[in-house]
Amino acid sequence: MNGPGDVRVLVVDDDAMVGEMIQAMLAHAGFRSIGRAASGRAAVEMAAQTHPDVVLMDISLPDMDGIEAAQRIADSAPVPVVILSAYDTPDLLERAARAGVGAYLVKPADAREMERAIAVARARFDDISALRNLNRALEGEIRDRQQAQRELQASEERFRTAIDFTYNWEYWLAPDGHFVYVSPACERITGYTREEFEADPGLLAQITLPEDRAKAEMRRAADGTAAEVQEAQFRILTRWGEVRTIEQVSRPVFGAAGDLRGWRASNRDVTERLALEERLREARRVEAVGQLAGGLAHDLNNLLTVVRGYAELAREQAGNSDGLREDLDEILRAGDRAAGIIANLLAYSRQQLLRLAPTDLNALLARVRPGLCQTVGEAVQVRLLLAEGLPPVRIDAQRLEEGLYEMASNAAEAMPDGGTLTLETEVAPPDAAALAVAGGASAGAYVRLRVADTGIGMEEEVAAHVFDPFFTTKGRAVREGLGLSAVYGLVRQVGGTVMVSSRPQEGTAFDLYLPVAV
């Protein structure tokens, strides 16, 4: 099979912006996009005229759905088709299989998932053609050699099972527990070869996490017969030491006489999909909190304007009453602190006024390093790892500096016995940029700024709320309690995003994806 650079892809999507994003992701992965069709009819015509190597098809089109368009392409000019959809219900998967769709990709999908789906679709297209030829040969042999009919029927069943489940990790499990068939995709997902599974029937149970093993077992009905279609989700430990989540659909296989021949199962690695879904849920939650914070900030600003105005008038009328003037000064100073909190709320809700300009991020970090050293104290080392040739970013430099000081202060509190604070820059690679888009950033080129400490780290449930306004682990709000939420709001307002990764006793890292200035 040729490399990505030799693969010509026709993109089918009626949304121009989405289509252009998909074409950009394909370009990053090294594929050649030969154009975009905005309807099913246009897709069928362009496929017949341009003869692409693969069609990347959105399921929602104005004149027909993507599966119907795929069927028409298969009838007129057969090419591998990958369906893009927000749903993967059994009805849609069954229709896609009947239409000869090579792969079914659930949105949101990154460039790597698209590359894998394209490879699977092309391989499945070749496999199906080969298997059809083989089936025709088998049918001829059946007509010629009836003393061999039963054996040929069993072989045909095996090939039909392989055809039904070819783009995921599939297997056929006999009633006695041994593997009749295991697809080669098992090695890509688990790290173990098909030969290892066939030689060791207990291997699947061994690599399944103990608390999930019951979910992965084939169940029987109460009367002892095989249960119908079963769906399960369980976790495995791969040969590389990674925990992956598997989504399994299995069903019993019966012989011509109704005897149970075992179970066939299709297993899909959904680890990345679940992570992206969680990121999307978190982004929506933060968005809702941001809208609330913005409305609250505007209301508080109006009230604060009244309080400050009357306090200033009262101060002017206080005359020489020192005690009264001092009390009014305290009110005004409290008003200034409240104004700072309101400003941070507006920043979090992305409603602050910014002075955006192309900024040399490396120069900015070098300039603020002495101040960061003073902020974290002598026990913490501040280290800069700056990539050469870094393009300028579009940001409010003053606001970013304020955010860096806040992050440094938080890092120092997480390293009471000393440690290292590292600020690292790089041009975000395509897969990281795609992840940033999935996290809510706009499509485009990014510079990634990582701010990492070697401190005490955070539990997962704490890290999930680290950008919330006034969130604290100390029982009460300390200072304004809005530093990290203001950083989040700043980066999101300019079209970027911020991601956090942390584990207890393993430190914390914030990745700021800042858009490249154009």
Tab-separated table of N, CA and C in Angstrom, residues 367-465:
chain	number	residue	atom	x	y	z
A	367	ARG	N	12.359	38.161	29.691
A	367	ARG	CA	12.209	39.430	30.411
A	367	ARG	C	11.616	39.230	31.806
A	368	VAL	N	10.659	38.319	31.941
A	368	VAL	CA	9.987	38.166	33.239
A	368	VAL	C	10.677	37.152	34.136
A	369	ARG	N	11.687	36.451	33.643
A	369	ARG	CA	12.325	35.408	34.462
A	369	ARG	C	12.853	35.945	35.794
A	370	PRO	N	13.544	37.103	35.842
A	370	PRO	CA	14.013	37.593	37.150
A	370	PRO	C	12.861	37.810	38.140
A	371	GLY	N	11.749	38.355	37.655
A	371	GLY	CA	10.606	38.560	38.535
A	371	GLY	C	10.007	37.235	38.999
A	372	LEU	N	9.994	36.239	38.108
A	372	LEU	CA	9.492	34.927	38.507
A	372	LEU	C	10.379	34.298	39.569
A	373	CYS	N	11.685	34.500	39.436
A	373	CYS	CA	12.617	33.970	40.450
A	373	CYS	C	12.324	34.579	41.821
A	374	GLN	N	12.042	35.878	41.871
A	374	GLN	CA	11.699	36.512	43.137
A	374	GLN	C	10.375	35.980	43.677
A	375	THR	N	9.431	35.698	42.782
A	375	THR	CA	8.121	35.209	43.212
A	375	THR	C	8.204	33.835	43.854
A	376	VAL	N	8.972	32.927	43.260
A	376	VAL	CA	9.023	31.546	43.766
A	376	VAL	C	10.005	31.368	44.907
A	377	GLY	N	10.956	32.310	45.080
A	377	GLY	CA	11.918	32.206	46.169
A	377	GLY	C	13.157	31.411	45.788
A	378	GLU	N	14.152	31.432	46.658
A	378	GLU	CA	15.439	30.818	46.352
A	378	GLU	C	15.390	29.307	46.277
A	379	ALA	N	14.403	28.670	46.925
A	379	ALA	CA	14.356	27.206	46.952
A	379	ALA	C	13.867	26.604	45.642
A	380	VAL	N	13.319	27.421	44.766
A	380	VAL	CA	12.781	26.935	43.494
A	380	VAL	C	13.609	27.479	42.343
A	381	GLN	N	14.046	26.589	41.477
A	381	GLN	CA	14.809	26.984	40.283
A	381	GLN	C	13.859	27.237	39.124
A	382	VAL	N	14.042	28.374	38.441
A	382	VAL	CA	13.236	28.699	37.258
A	382	VAL	C	14.066	28.387	36.026
A	383	ARG	N	13.560	27.478	35.195
A	383	ARG	CA	14.300	27.031	34.016
A	383	ARG	C	13.504	27.372	32.755
A	384	LEU	N	14.181	27.922	31.745
A	384	LEU	CA	13.569	28.247	30.456
A	384	LEU	C	14.084	27.293	29.393
A	385	LEU	N	13.165	26.670	28.659
A	385	LEU	CA	13.506	25.832	27.506
A	385	LEU	C	12.789	26.434	26.298
A	386	LEU	N	13.509	27.257	25.545
A	386	LEU	CA	12.894	28.061	24.493
A	386	LEU	C	13.269	27.523	23.118
A	387	ALA	N	12.270	27.229	22.301
A	387	ALA	CA	12.500	26.717	20.958
A	387	ALA	C	12.997	27.842	20.057
A	388	GLU	N	13.921	27.517	19.176
A	388	GLU	CA	14.437	28.503	18.232
A	388	GLU	C	13.452	28.694	17.081
A	389	GLY	N	13.485	29.903	16.506
A	389	GLY	CA	12.643	30.187	15.353
A	389	GLY	C	11.163	30.190	15.660
A	390	LEU	N	10.807	30.541	16.887
A	390	LEU	CA	9.405	30.515	17.299
A	390	LEU	C	8.650	31.682	16.650
A	391	PRO	N	7.519	31.432	15.990
A	391	PRO	CA	6.764	32.546	15.393
A	391	PRO	C	6.106	33.379	16.482
A	392	PRO	N	5.811	34.661	16.214
A	392	PRO	CA	5.136	35.502	17.215
A	392	PRO	C	3.715	35.016	17.457
A	393	VAL	N	3.214	35.276	18.673
A	393	VAL	CA	1.848	34.904	19.027
A	393	VAL	C	1.003	36.153	19.188
A	394	ARG	N	-0.309	35.966	19.049
A	394	ARG	CA	-1.256	37.074	19.181
A	394	ARG	C	-1.812	37.060	20.602
A	395	ILE	N	-1.387	38.045	21.430
A	395	ILE	CA	-1.742	38.018	22.840
A	395	ILE	C	-1.626	39.420	23.422
A	396	ASP	N	-2.267	39.646	24.558
A	396	ASP	CA	-2.053	40.850	25.357
A	396	ASP	C	-0.884	40.545	26.287
A	397	ALA	N	0.283	41.108	25.983
A	397	ALA	CA	1.505	40.739	26.695
A	397	ALA	C	1.412	41.049	28.185
A	398	GLN	N	0.841	42.195	28.550
A	398	GLN	CA	0.749	42.553	29.958
A	398	GLN	C	-0.121	41.564	30.726
A	399	ARG	N	-1.266	41.187	30.155
A	399	ARG	CA	-2.138	40.227	30.817
A	399	ARG	C	-1.455	38.868	30.951
A	400	LEU	N	-0.714	38.471	29.922
A	400	LEU	CA	-0.018	37.188	29.989
A	400	LEU	C	1.045	37.202	31.081
A	401	GLU	N	1.779	38.314	31.204
A	401	GLU	CA	2.775	38.421	32.274
A	401	GLU	C	2.119	38.290	33.640
A	402	GLU	N	0.976	38.956	33.839
A	402	GLU	CA	0.273	38.851	35.113
A	402	GLU	C	-0.120	37.399	35.393
A	403	GLY	N	-0.571	36.707	34.348
A	403	GLY	CA	-0.951	35.307	34.519
A	403	GLY	C	0.239	34.431	34.872
A	404	LEU	N	1.402	34.706	34.278
A	404	LEU	CA	2.594	33.918	34.578
A	404	LEU	C	3.026	34.094	36.027
A	405	TYR	N	2.924	35.317	36.532
A	405	TYR	CA	3.268	35.544	37.943
A	405	TYR	C	2.305	34.770	38.857
A	406	GLU	N	1.025	34.749	38.497
A	406	GLU	CA	0.056	34.013	39.311
A	406	GLU	C	0.355	32.519	39.282
A	407	MET	N	0.678	31.996	38.102
A	407	MET	CA	0.997	30.571	37.986
A	407	MET	C	2.273	30.235	38.749
A	408	ALA	N	3.254	31.138	38.716
A	408	ALA	CA	4.490	30.914	39.461
A	408	ALA	C	4.232	30.898	40.960
A	409	SER	N	3.360	31.786	41.422
A	409	SER	CA	3.016	31.830	42.846
A	409	SER	C	2.351	30.527	43.276
A	410	ASN	N	1.412	30.031	42.463
A	410	ASN	CA	0.759	28.761	42.775
A	410	ASN	C	1.755	27.609	42.787
A	411	ALA	N	2.696	27.637	41.831
A	411	ALA	CA	3.705	26.578	41.761
A	411	ALA	C	4.593	26.586	42.995
A	412	ALA	N	4.945	27.780	43.460
A	412	ALA	CA	5.782	27.869	44.662
A	412	ALA	C	5.077	27.269	45.872
A	413	GLU	N	3.761	27.502	45.992
A	413	GLU	CA	3.001	26.922	47.100
A	413	GLU	C	2.956	25.403	47.002
A	414	ALA	N	3.027	24.866	45.782
A	414	ALA	CA	3.014	23.417	45.597
A	414	ALA	C	4.379	22.787	45.814
A	415	MET	N	5.422	23.618	45.982
A	415	MET	CA	6.790	23.114	46.199
A	415	MET	C	7.360	23.716	47.482
A	416	PRO	N	6.771	23.413	48.639
A	416	PRO	CA	7.235	24.030	49.877
A	416	PRO	C	8.679	23.683	50.225
A	417	ASP	N	9.166	22.549	49.739
A	417	ASP	CA	10.539	22.138	50.023
A	417	ASP	C	11.477	22.418	48.855
A	418	GLY	N	11.032	23.211	47.909
A	418	GLY	CA	11.855	23.531	46.748
A	418	GLY	C	11.555	22.627	45.571
A	419	GLY	N	12.097	22.979	44.431
A	419	GLY	CA	11.870	22.202	43.213
A	419	GLY	C	12.232	23.013	41.991
A	420	THR	N	11.609	22.689	40.873
A	420	THR	CA	11.926	23.341	39.600
A	420	THR	C	10.639	23.790	38.921
A	421	LEU	N	10.641	25.025	38.442
A	421	LEU	CA	9.561	25.558	37.624
A	421	LEU	C	10.112	25.720	36.213
A	422	THR	N	9.531	24.988	35.253
A	422	THR	CA	10.021	24.987	33.875
A	422	THR	C	9.008	25.654	32.961
A	423	LEU	N	9.496	26.594	32.155
A	423	LEU	CA	8.675	27.243	31.134
A	423	LEU	C	9.264	26.866	29.784
A	424	GLU	N	8.485	26.155	28.980
A	424	GLU	CA	8.973	25.586	27.728
A	424	GLU	C	8.098	26.035	26.567
A	425	THR	N	8.738	26.407	25.458
A	425	THR	CA	7.991	26.816	24.269
A	425	THR	C	8.311	25.891	23.105
A	426	GLU	N	7.316	25.734	22.231
A	426	GLU	CA	7.508	24.984	20.990
A	426	GLU	C	6.357	25.290	20.049
A	427	VAL	N	6.589	25.098	18.760
A	427	VAL	CA	5.492	25.152	17.801
A	427	VAL	C	4.685	23.880	17.980
A	428	ALA	N	3.393	24.016	18.236
A	428	ALA	CA	2.562	22.846	18.520
A	428	ALA	C	2.531	21.927	17.301
A	429	PRO	N	2.893	20.638	17.466
A	429	PRO	CA	2.806	19.698	16.341
A	429	PRO	C	1.361	19.490	15.933
A	430	PRO	N	1.124	18.926	14.724
A	430	PRO	CA	-0.253	18.794	14.230
A	430	PRO	C	-1.185	18.044	15.171
A	431	ASP	N	-0.689	16.955	15.795
A	431	ASP	CA	-1.589	16.199	16.668
A	431	ASP	C	-1.953	16.999	17.904
A	432	ALA	N	-0.988	17.778	18.436
A	432	ALA	CA	-1.281	18.615	19.600
A	432	ALA	C	-2.217	19.758	19.217
A	433	ALA	N	-2.026	20.323	18.017
A	433	ALA	CA	-2.923	21.388	17.566
A	433	ALA	C	-4.341	20.863	17.394
A	434	ALA	N	-4.469	19.639	16.870
A	434	ALA	CA	-5.798	19.033	16.733
A	434	ALA	C	-6.442	18.807	18.099
A	435	LEU	N	-5.620	18.415	19.080
A	435	LEU	CA	-6.143	18.237	20.434
A	435	LEU	C	-6.603	19.562	21.020
A	436	ALA	N	-5.880	20.634	20.700
A	436	ALA	CA	-6.278	21.961	21.181
A	436	ALA	C	-7.622	22.358	20.589
A	437	VAL	N	-7.825	22.065	19.308
A	437	VAL	CA	-9.108	22.368	18.673
A	437	VAL	C	-10.216	21.569	19.334
A	438	ALA	N	-9.944	20.296	19.633
A	438	ALA	CA	-10.933	19.482	20.325
A	438	ALA	C	-11.260	20.030	21.700
A	439	GLY	N	-10.287	20.719	22.315
A	439	GLY	CA	-10.494	21.321	23.623
A	439	GLY	C	-11.169	22.669	23.570
A	440	GLY	N	-11.542	23.140	22.378
A	440	GLY	CA	-12.296	24.388	22.272
A	440	GLY	C	-11.584	25.495	21.541
A	441	ALA	N	-10.325	25.297	21.132
A	441	ALA	CA	-9.608	26.341	20.423
A	441	ALA	C	-10.087	26.432	18.971
A	442	SER	N	-9.820	27.582	18.345
A	442	SER	CA	-10.139	27.732	16.930
A	442	SER	C	-9.101	26.986	16.107
A	443	ALA	N	-9.486	26.617	14.881
A	443	ALA	CA	-8.543	25.925	14.011
A	443	ALA	C	-7.438	26.884	13.584
A	444	GLY	N	-6.221	26.384	13.467
A	444	GLY	CA	-5.106	27.216	13.052
A	444	GLY	C	-3.795	26.725	13.639
A	445	ALA	N	-2.741	27.532	13.461
A	445	ALA	CA	-1.416	27.187	13.983
A	445	ALA	C	-1.257	27.742	15.393
A	446	TYR	N	-0.534	26.986	16.226
A	446	TYR	CA	-0.391	27.365	17.630
A	446	TYR	C	1.052	27.238	18.092
A	447	VAL	N	1.382	28.058	19.084
A	447	VAL	CA	2.594	27.875	19.873
A	447	VAL	C	2.150	27.339	21.227
A	448	ARG	N	2.847	26.322	21.694
A	448	ARG	CA	2.503	25.753	23.000
A	448	ARG	C	3.488	26.240	24.053
A	449	LEU	N	2.946	26.844	25.101
A	449	LEU	CA	3.738	27.265	26.264
A	449	LEU	C	3.390	26.339	27.413
A	450	ARG	N	4.364	25.583	27.871
A	450	ARG	CA	4.149	24.678	29.005
A	450	ARG	C	4.763	25.275	30.261
A	451	VAL	N	3.962	25.353	31.319
A	451	VAL	CA	4.417	25.821	32.624
A	451	VAL	C	4.273	24.629	33.564
A	452	ALA	N	5.405	24.042	33.967
A	452	ALA	CA	5.371	22.792	34.728
A	452	ALA	C	6.174	22.932	36.009
A	453	ASP	N	5.666	22.337	37.086
A	453	ASP	CA	6.396	22.330	38.357
A	453	ASP	C	6.607	20.895	38.815
A	454	THR	N	7.461	20.720	39.793
A	454	THR	CA	7.757	19.401	40.358
A	454	THR	C	7.147	19.272	41.748
A	455	GLY	N	5.984	19.882	41.936
A	455	GLY	CA	5.368	19.955	43.250
A	455	GLY	C	4.521	18.749	43.611
A	456	ILE	N	3.598	18.975	44.526
A	456	ILE	CA	2.827	17.890	45.119
A	456	ILE	C	1.720	17.380	44.207
A	457	GLY	N	1.405	18.098	43.135
A	457	GLY	CA	0.405	17.645	42.190
A	457	GLY	C	-1.008	17.713	42.743
A	458	MET	N	-1.962	17.215	41.957
A	458	MET	CA	-3.371	17.280	42.325
A	458	MET	C	-4.071	15.974	41.973
A	459	GLU	N	-5.133	15.672	42.725
A	459	GLU	CA	-6.024	14.581	42.353
A	459	GLU	C	-6.815	14.979	41.106
A	460	GLU	N	-7.339	13.975	40.392
A	460	GLU	CA	-8.060	14.244	39.143
A	460	GLU	C	-9.265	15.152	39.359
A	461	GLU	N	-10.000	14.921	40.462
A	461	GLU	CA	-11.198	15.725	40.695
A	461	GLU	C	-10.854	17.170	41.046
A	462	VAL	N	-9.665	17.400	41.619
A	462	VAL	CA	-9.220	18.767	41.905
A	462	VAL	C	-8.798	19.457	40.613
A	463	ALA	N	-8.008	18.762	39.780
A	463	ALA	CA	-7.547	19.339	38.521
A	463	ALA	C	-8.708	19.724	37.608
A	464	ALA	N	-9.824	18.997	37.707
A	464	ALA	CA	-10.982	19.282	36.852
A	464	ALA	C	-11.602	20.635	37.154
A	465	HIS	N	-11.344	21.204	38.347
A	465	HIS	CA	-11.967	22.467	38.732
A	465	HIS	C	-10.944	23.585	38.922
